[in-house]
Structures are given as C-alpha cells and as structure tokens.
Backbone as CSV, one residue per row, in Angstrom:
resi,resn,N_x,N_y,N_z,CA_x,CA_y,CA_z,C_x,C_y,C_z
1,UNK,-45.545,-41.110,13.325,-44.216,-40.904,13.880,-44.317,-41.107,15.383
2,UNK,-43.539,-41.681,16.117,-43.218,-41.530,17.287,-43.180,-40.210,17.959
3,UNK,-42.921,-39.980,19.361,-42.969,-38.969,19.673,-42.074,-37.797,19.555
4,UNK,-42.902,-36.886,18.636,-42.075,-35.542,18.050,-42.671,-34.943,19.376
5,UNK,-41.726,-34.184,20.112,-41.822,-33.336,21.597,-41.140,-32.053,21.345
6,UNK,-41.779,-30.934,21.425,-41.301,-29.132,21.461,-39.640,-29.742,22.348
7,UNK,-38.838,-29.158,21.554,-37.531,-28.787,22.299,-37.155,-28.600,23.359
8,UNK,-36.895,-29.038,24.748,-36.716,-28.515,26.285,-35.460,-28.088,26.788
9,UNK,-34.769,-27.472,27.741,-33.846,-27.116,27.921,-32.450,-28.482,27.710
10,UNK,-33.179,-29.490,29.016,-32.605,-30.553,29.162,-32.320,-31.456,27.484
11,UNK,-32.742,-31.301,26.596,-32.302,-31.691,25.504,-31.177,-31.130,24.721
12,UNK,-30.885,-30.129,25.620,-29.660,-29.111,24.100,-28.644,-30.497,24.233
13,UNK,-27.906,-30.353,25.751,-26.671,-31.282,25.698,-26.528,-32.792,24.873
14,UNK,-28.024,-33.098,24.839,-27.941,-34.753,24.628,-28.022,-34.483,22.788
15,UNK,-28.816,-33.494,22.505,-28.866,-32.998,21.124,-27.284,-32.754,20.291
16,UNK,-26.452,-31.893,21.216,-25.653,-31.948,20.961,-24.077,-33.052,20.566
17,UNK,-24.719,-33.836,21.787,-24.164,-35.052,21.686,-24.279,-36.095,20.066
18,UNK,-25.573,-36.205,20.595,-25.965,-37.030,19.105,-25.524,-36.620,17.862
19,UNK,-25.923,-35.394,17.701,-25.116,-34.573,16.252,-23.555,-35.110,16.225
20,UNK,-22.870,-35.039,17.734,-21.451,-35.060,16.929,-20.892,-36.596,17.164
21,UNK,-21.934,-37.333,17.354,-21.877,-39.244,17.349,-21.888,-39.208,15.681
22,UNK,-22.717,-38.331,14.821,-22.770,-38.748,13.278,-21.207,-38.411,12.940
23,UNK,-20.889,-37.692,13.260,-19.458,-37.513,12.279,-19.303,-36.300,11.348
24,UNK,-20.485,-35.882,11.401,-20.721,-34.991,10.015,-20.491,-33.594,10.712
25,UNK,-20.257,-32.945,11.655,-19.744,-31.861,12.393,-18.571,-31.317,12.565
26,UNK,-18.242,-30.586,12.625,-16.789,-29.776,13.079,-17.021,-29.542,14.499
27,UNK,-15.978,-29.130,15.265,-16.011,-28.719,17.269,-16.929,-27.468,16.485
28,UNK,-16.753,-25.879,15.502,-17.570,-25.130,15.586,-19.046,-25.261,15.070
29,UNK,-19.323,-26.307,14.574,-20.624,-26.197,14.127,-21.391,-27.409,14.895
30,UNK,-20.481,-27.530,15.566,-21.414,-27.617,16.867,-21.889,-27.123,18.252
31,UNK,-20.777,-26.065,18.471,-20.530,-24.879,19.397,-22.027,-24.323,19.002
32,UNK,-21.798,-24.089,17.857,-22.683,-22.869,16.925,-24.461,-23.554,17.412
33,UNK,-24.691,-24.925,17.056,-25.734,-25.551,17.538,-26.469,-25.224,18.917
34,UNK,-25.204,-25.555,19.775,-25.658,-25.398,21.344,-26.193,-24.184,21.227
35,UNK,-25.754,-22.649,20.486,-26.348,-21.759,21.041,-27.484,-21.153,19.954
36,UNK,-27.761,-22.119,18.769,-28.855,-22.180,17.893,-29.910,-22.470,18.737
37,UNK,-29.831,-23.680,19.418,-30.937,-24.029,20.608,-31.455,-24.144,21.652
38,UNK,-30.467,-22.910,22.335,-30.078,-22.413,23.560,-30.948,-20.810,22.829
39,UNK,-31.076,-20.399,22.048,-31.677,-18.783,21.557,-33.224,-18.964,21.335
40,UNK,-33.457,-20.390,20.476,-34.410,-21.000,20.127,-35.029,-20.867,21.382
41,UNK,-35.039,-21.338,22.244,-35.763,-21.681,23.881,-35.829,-20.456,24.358
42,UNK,-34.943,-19.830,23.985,-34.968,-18.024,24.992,-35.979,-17.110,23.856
43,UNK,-36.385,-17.671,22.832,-37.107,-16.735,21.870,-36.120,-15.701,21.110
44,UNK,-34.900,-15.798,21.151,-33.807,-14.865,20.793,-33.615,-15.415,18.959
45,UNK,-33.017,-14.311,18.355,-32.269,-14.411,17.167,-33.328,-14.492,16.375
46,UNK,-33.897,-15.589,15.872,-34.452,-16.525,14.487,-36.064,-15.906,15.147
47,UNK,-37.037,-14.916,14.961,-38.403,-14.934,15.176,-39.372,-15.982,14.803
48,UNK,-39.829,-16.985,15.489,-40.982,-18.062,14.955,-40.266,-19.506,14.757
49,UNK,-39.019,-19.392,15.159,-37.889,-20.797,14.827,-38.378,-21.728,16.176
50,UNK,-38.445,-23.030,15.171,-38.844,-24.352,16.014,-38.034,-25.143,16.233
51,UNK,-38.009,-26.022,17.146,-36.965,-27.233,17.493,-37.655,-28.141,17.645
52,UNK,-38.011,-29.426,17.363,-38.459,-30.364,17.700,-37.530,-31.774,17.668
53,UNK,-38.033,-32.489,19.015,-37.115,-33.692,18.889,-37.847,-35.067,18.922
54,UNK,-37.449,-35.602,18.347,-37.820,-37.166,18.051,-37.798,-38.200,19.498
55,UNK,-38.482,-38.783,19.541,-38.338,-39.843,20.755,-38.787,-40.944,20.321
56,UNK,-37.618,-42.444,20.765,-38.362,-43.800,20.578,-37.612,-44.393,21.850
57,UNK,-39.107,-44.863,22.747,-38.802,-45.843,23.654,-37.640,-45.073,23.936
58,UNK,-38.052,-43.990,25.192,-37.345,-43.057,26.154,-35.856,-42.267,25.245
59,UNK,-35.584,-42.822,24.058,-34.265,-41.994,23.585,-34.215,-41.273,22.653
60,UNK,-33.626,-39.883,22.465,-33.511,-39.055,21.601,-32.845,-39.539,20.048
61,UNK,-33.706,-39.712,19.139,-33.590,-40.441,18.305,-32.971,-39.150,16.824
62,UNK,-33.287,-38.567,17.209,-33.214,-37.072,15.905,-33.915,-36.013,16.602
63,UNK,-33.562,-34.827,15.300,-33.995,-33.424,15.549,-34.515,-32.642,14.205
64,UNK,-35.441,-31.978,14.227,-34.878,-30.675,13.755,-35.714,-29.410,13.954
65,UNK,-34.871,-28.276,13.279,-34.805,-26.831,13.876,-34.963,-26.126,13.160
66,UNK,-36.313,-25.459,12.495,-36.479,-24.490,10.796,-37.038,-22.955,11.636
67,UNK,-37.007,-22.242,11.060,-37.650,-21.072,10.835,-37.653,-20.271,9.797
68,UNK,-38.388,-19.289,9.485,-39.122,-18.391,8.768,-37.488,-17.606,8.181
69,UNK,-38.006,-17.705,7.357,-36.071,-16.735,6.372,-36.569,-15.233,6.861
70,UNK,-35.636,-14.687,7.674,-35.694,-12.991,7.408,-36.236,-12.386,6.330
71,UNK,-36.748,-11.284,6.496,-36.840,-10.178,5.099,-37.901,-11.110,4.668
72,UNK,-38.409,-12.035,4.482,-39.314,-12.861,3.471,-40.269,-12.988,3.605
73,UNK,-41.469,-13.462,2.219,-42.608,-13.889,2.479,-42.968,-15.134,2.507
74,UNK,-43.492,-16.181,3.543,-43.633,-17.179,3.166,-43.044,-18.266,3.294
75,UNK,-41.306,-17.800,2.912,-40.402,-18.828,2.862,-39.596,-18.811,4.345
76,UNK,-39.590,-20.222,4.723,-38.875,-20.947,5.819,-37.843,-22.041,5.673
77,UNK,-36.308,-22.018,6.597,-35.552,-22.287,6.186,-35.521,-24.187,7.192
78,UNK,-34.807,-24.862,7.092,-34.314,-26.096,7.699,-32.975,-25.853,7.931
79,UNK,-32.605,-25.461,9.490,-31.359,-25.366,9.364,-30.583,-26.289,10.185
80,UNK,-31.371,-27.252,11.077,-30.360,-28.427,11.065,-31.367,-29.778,11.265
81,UNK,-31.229,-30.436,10.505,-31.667,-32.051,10.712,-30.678,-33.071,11.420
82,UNK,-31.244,-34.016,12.159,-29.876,-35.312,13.013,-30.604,-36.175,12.983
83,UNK,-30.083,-36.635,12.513,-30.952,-38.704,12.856,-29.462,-39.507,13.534
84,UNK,-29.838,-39.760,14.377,-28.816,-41.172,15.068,-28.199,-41.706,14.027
85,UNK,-26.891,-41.791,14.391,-26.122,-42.194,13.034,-26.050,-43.513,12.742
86,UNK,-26.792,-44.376,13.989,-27.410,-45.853,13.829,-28.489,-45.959,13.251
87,UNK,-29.117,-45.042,13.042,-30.230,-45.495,12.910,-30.656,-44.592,11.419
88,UNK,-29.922,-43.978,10.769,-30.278,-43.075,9.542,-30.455,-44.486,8.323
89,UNK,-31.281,-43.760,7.524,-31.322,-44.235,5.929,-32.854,-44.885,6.250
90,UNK,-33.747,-44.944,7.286,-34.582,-46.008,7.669,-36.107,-45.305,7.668
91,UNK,-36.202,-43.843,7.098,-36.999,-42.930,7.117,-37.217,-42.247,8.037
92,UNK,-36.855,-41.772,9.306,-36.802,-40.898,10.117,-36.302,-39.871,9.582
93,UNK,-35.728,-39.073,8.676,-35.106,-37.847,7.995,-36.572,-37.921,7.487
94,UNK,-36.866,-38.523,6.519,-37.926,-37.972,5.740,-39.107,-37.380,6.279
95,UNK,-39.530,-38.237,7.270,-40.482,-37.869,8.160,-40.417,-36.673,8.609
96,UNK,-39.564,-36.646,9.588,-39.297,-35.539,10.196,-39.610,-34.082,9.348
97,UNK,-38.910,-34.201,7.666,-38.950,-32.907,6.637,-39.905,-33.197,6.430
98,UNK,-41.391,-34.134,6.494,-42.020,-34.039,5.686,-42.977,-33.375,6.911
99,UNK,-42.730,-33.589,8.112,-43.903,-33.154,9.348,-43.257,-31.131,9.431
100,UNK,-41.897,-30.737,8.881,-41.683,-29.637,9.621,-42.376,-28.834,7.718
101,UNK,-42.655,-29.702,7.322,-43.009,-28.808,5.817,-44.383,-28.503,6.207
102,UNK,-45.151,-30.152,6.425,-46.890,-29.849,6.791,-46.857,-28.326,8.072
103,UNK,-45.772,-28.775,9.091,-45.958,-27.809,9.812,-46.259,-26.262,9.412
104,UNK,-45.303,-25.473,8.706,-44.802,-24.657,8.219,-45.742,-24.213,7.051
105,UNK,-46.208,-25.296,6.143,-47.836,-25.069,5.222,-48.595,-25.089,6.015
106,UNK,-48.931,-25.070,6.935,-49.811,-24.636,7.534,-49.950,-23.182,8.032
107,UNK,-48.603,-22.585,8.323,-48.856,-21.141,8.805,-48.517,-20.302,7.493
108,UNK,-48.453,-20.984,6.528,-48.296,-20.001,5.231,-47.313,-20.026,4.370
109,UNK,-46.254,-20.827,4.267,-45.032,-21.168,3.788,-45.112,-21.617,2.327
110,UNK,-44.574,-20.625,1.623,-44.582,-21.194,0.315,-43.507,-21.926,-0.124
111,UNK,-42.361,-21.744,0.350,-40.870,-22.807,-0.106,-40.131,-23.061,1.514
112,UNK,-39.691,-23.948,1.496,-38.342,-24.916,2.234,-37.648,-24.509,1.657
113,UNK,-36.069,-23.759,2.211,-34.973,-23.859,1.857,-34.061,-24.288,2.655
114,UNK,-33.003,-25.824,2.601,-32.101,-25.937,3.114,-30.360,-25.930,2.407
115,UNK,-29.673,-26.077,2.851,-28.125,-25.842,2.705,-27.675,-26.495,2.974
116,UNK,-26.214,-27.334,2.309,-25.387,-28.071,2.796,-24.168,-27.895,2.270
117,UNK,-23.569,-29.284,2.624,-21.790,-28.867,1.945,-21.847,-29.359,0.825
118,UNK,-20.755,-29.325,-0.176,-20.524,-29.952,-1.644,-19.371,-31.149,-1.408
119,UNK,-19.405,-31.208,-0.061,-18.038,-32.192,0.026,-18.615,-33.311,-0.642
120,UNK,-17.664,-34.300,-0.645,-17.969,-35.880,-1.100,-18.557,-37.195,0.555
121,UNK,-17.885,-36.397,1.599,-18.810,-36.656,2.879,-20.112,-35.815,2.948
122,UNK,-20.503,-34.954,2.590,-22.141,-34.719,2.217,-22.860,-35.195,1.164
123,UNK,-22.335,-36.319,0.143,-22.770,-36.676,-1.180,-24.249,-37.347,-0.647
124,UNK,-24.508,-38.053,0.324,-25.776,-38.827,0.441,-26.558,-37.443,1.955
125,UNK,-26.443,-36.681,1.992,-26.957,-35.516,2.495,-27.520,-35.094,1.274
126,UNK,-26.697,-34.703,0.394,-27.366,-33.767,-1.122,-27.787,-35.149,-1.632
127,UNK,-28.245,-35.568,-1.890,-29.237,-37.722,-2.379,-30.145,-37.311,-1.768
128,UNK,-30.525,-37.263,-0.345,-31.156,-37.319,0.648,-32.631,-36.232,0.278
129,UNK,-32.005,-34.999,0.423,-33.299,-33.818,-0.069,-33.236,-33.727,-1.868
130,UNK,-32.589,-34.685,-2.506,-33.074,-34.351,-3.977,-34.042,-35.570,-4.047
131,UNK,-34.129,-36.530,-3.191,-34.884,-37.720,-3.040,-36.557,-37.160,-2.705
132,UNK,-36.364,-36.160,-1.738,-37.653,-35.324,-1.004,-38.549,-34.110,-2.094
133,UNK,-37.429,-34.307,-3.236,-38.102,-33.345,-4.200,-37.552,-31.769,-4.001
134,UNK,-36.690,-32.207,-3.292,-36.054,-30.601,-2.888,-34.977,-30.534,-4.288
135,UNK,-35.191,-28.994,-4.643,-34.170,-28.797,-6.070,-33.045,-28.178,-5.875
136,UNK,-32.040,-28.251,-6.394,-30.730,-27.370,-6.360,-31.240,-26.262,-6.949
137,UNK,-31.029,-25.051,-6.249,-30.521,-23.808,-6.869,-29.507,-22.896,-7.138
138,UNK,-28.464,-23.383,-6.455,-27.276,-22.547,-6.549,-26.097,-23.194,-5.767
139,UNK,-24.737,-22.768,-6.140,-23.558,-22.968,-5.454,-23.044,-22.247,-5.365
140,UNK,-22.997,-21.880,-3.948,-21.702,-21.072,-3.739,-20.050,-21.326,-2.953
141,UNK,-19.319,-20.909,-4.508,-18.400,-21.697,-4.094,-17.503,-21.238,-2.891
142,UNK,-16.584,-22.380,-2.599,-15.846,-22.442,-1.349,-16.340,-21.622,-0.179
143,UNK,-17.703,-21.527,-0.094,-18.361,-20.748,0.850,-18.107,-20.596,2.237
144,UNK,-18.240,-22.495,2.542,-17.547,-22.656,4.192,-16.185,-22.720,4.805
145,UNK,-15.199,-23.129,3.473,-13.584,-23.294,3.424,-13.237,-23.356,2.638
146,UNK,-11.928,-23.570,1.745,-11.549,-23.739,0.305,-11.770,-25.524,0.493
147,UNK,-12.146,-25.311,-1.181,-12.849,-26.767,-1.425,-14.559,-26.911,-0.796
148,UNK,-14.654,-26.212,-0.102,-16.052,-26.874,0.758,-17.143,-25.661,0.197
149,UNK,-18.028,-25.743,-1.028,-19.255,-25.157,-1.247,-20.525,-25.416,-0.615
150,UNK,-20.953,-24.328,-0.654,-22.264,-24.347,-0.263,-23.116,-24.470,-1.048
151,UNK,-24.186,-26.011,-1.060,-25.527,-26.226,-2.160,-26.786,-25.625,-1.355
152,UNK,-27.245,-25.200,-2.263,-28.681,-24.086,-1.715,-29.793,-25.133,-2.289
153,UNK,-30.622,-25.847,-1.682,-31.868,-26.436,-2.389,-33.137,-25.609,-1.908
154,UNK,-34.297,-25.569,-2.576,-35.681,-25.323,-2.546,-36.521,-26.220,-2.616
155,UNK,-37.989,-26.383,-1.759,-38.893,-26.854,-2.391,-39.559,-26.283,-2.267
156,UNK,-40.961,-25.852,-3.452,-41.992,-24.806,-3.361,-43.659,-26.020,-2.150
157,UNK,-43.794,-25.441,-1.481,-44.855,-25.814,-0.781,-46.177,-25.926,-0.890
C-alpha cells in the first residue's frame, strides 16, 4: 500500500472534505466525523481508536477510523471507511480493511464489526464487506430514519 500515515490534525478538514465529495453523507454525519477525529487526536471518547490516512503522490486518497467496542473482549469496530469517490472499486477499500484487521489481530481482536445503511444508495457498500467475508448479522429496522435500517456485519479474526 502506499502511504498509510497516523491521522494529524491538519487532515480532519481535507478528510472531511473528501467524505462529502462521495455523496454518501448527510451535513450531520459529517459534523459528527469532524468531531470523531477531532476526539480521536485528543485521546477522548473511543479508548485505543485509530485513524489512519491513505496517501498517493502528495494526496489524501482515503481513510479509516476503528476501535475496540466498549464493554468487550477482543472485538473492534470500523466506524468509518472513504475512498475518493474517483478513485473507489480499484482496491483501496479492501486494503485498507484488510491492513486495519492485520492491525487489530495483532493486539488481540477476535471479530470486526461494521454498520451501514439498508438504503438502495448503500447496496454496493453492503457488496463491498460481504465481498471481504464480512457476514450479516442483524437489522435493525428504521434505525437511522424511517425507511433507512441499520445492517450489522461481523468478521471473526
């Protein structure tokens, strides 16, 4: 992989940016981001939560941001992935889940759990981690809005 670099301050804004170039965001869940990785850097909220960002030839190419699930043993969550919305489908997602899994087996992690929407604009999001071997476990419905469920996937590590 190109250069995966620890998270720096100077990256929230451009991070932020990129996320809402894909399309796949609301104004709050991206509000919500800035201060996911604005807490991340201060050591606040999430104990042991990582950010890492992607670099090719000087530009922020993707992200992502997992930590350790509360209350748990073992298990660590993925709670936001971004690939350039030019540049997705080309294996940079995979990579990225497959470097924050090695990461994460390494300090003891027995499952990945990430979350998404059930919309029909998340249909190749939920493709994406059933492609990685990640499994559905649950729906909960209209979780984020009416109509909009929440899919829960796992993978054991």
């Amino acid at each position: 992989m190109n250069n995966l670099i620890a998270l720096t301050q100077s990256d929230i804004a451009p991070l932020v940016a990129l996320s809402d170039a894909t399309g796949m965001f609301k104004p709050l869940e991206l509000e919500a981001l800035d201060e996911v990785l604005t807490d991340c850097l201060a050591g606040e909220d999430l104990a042991g939560q990582e950010a890492w960002v992607l670099w090719e030839e000087g530009v922020r190419t993707g992200f992502v941001h997992f930590a350790p699930a509360p209350m748990t043993v073992g298990t660590w969550h993925v709670y936001w992935l971004v690939i350039d919305a030019t540049l997705q489908g080309q294996g940079r997602g995979a990579r990225l889940m497959a470097w924050a899994e090695e990461r994460v087996r390494a300090k003891g992690a027995r499952a990945m759990f990430v979350e998404t929407s059930g919309t029909d604009k998340y249909t190749l999001t939920r493709r994406f981690y059933e492609k990685l071997m990640y499994e559905k476990q649950g729906v909960l419905r209209e979780f984020y809005a009416p109509g909009d469920d929440m899919i829960v996937y796992r993978k054991g590590l």
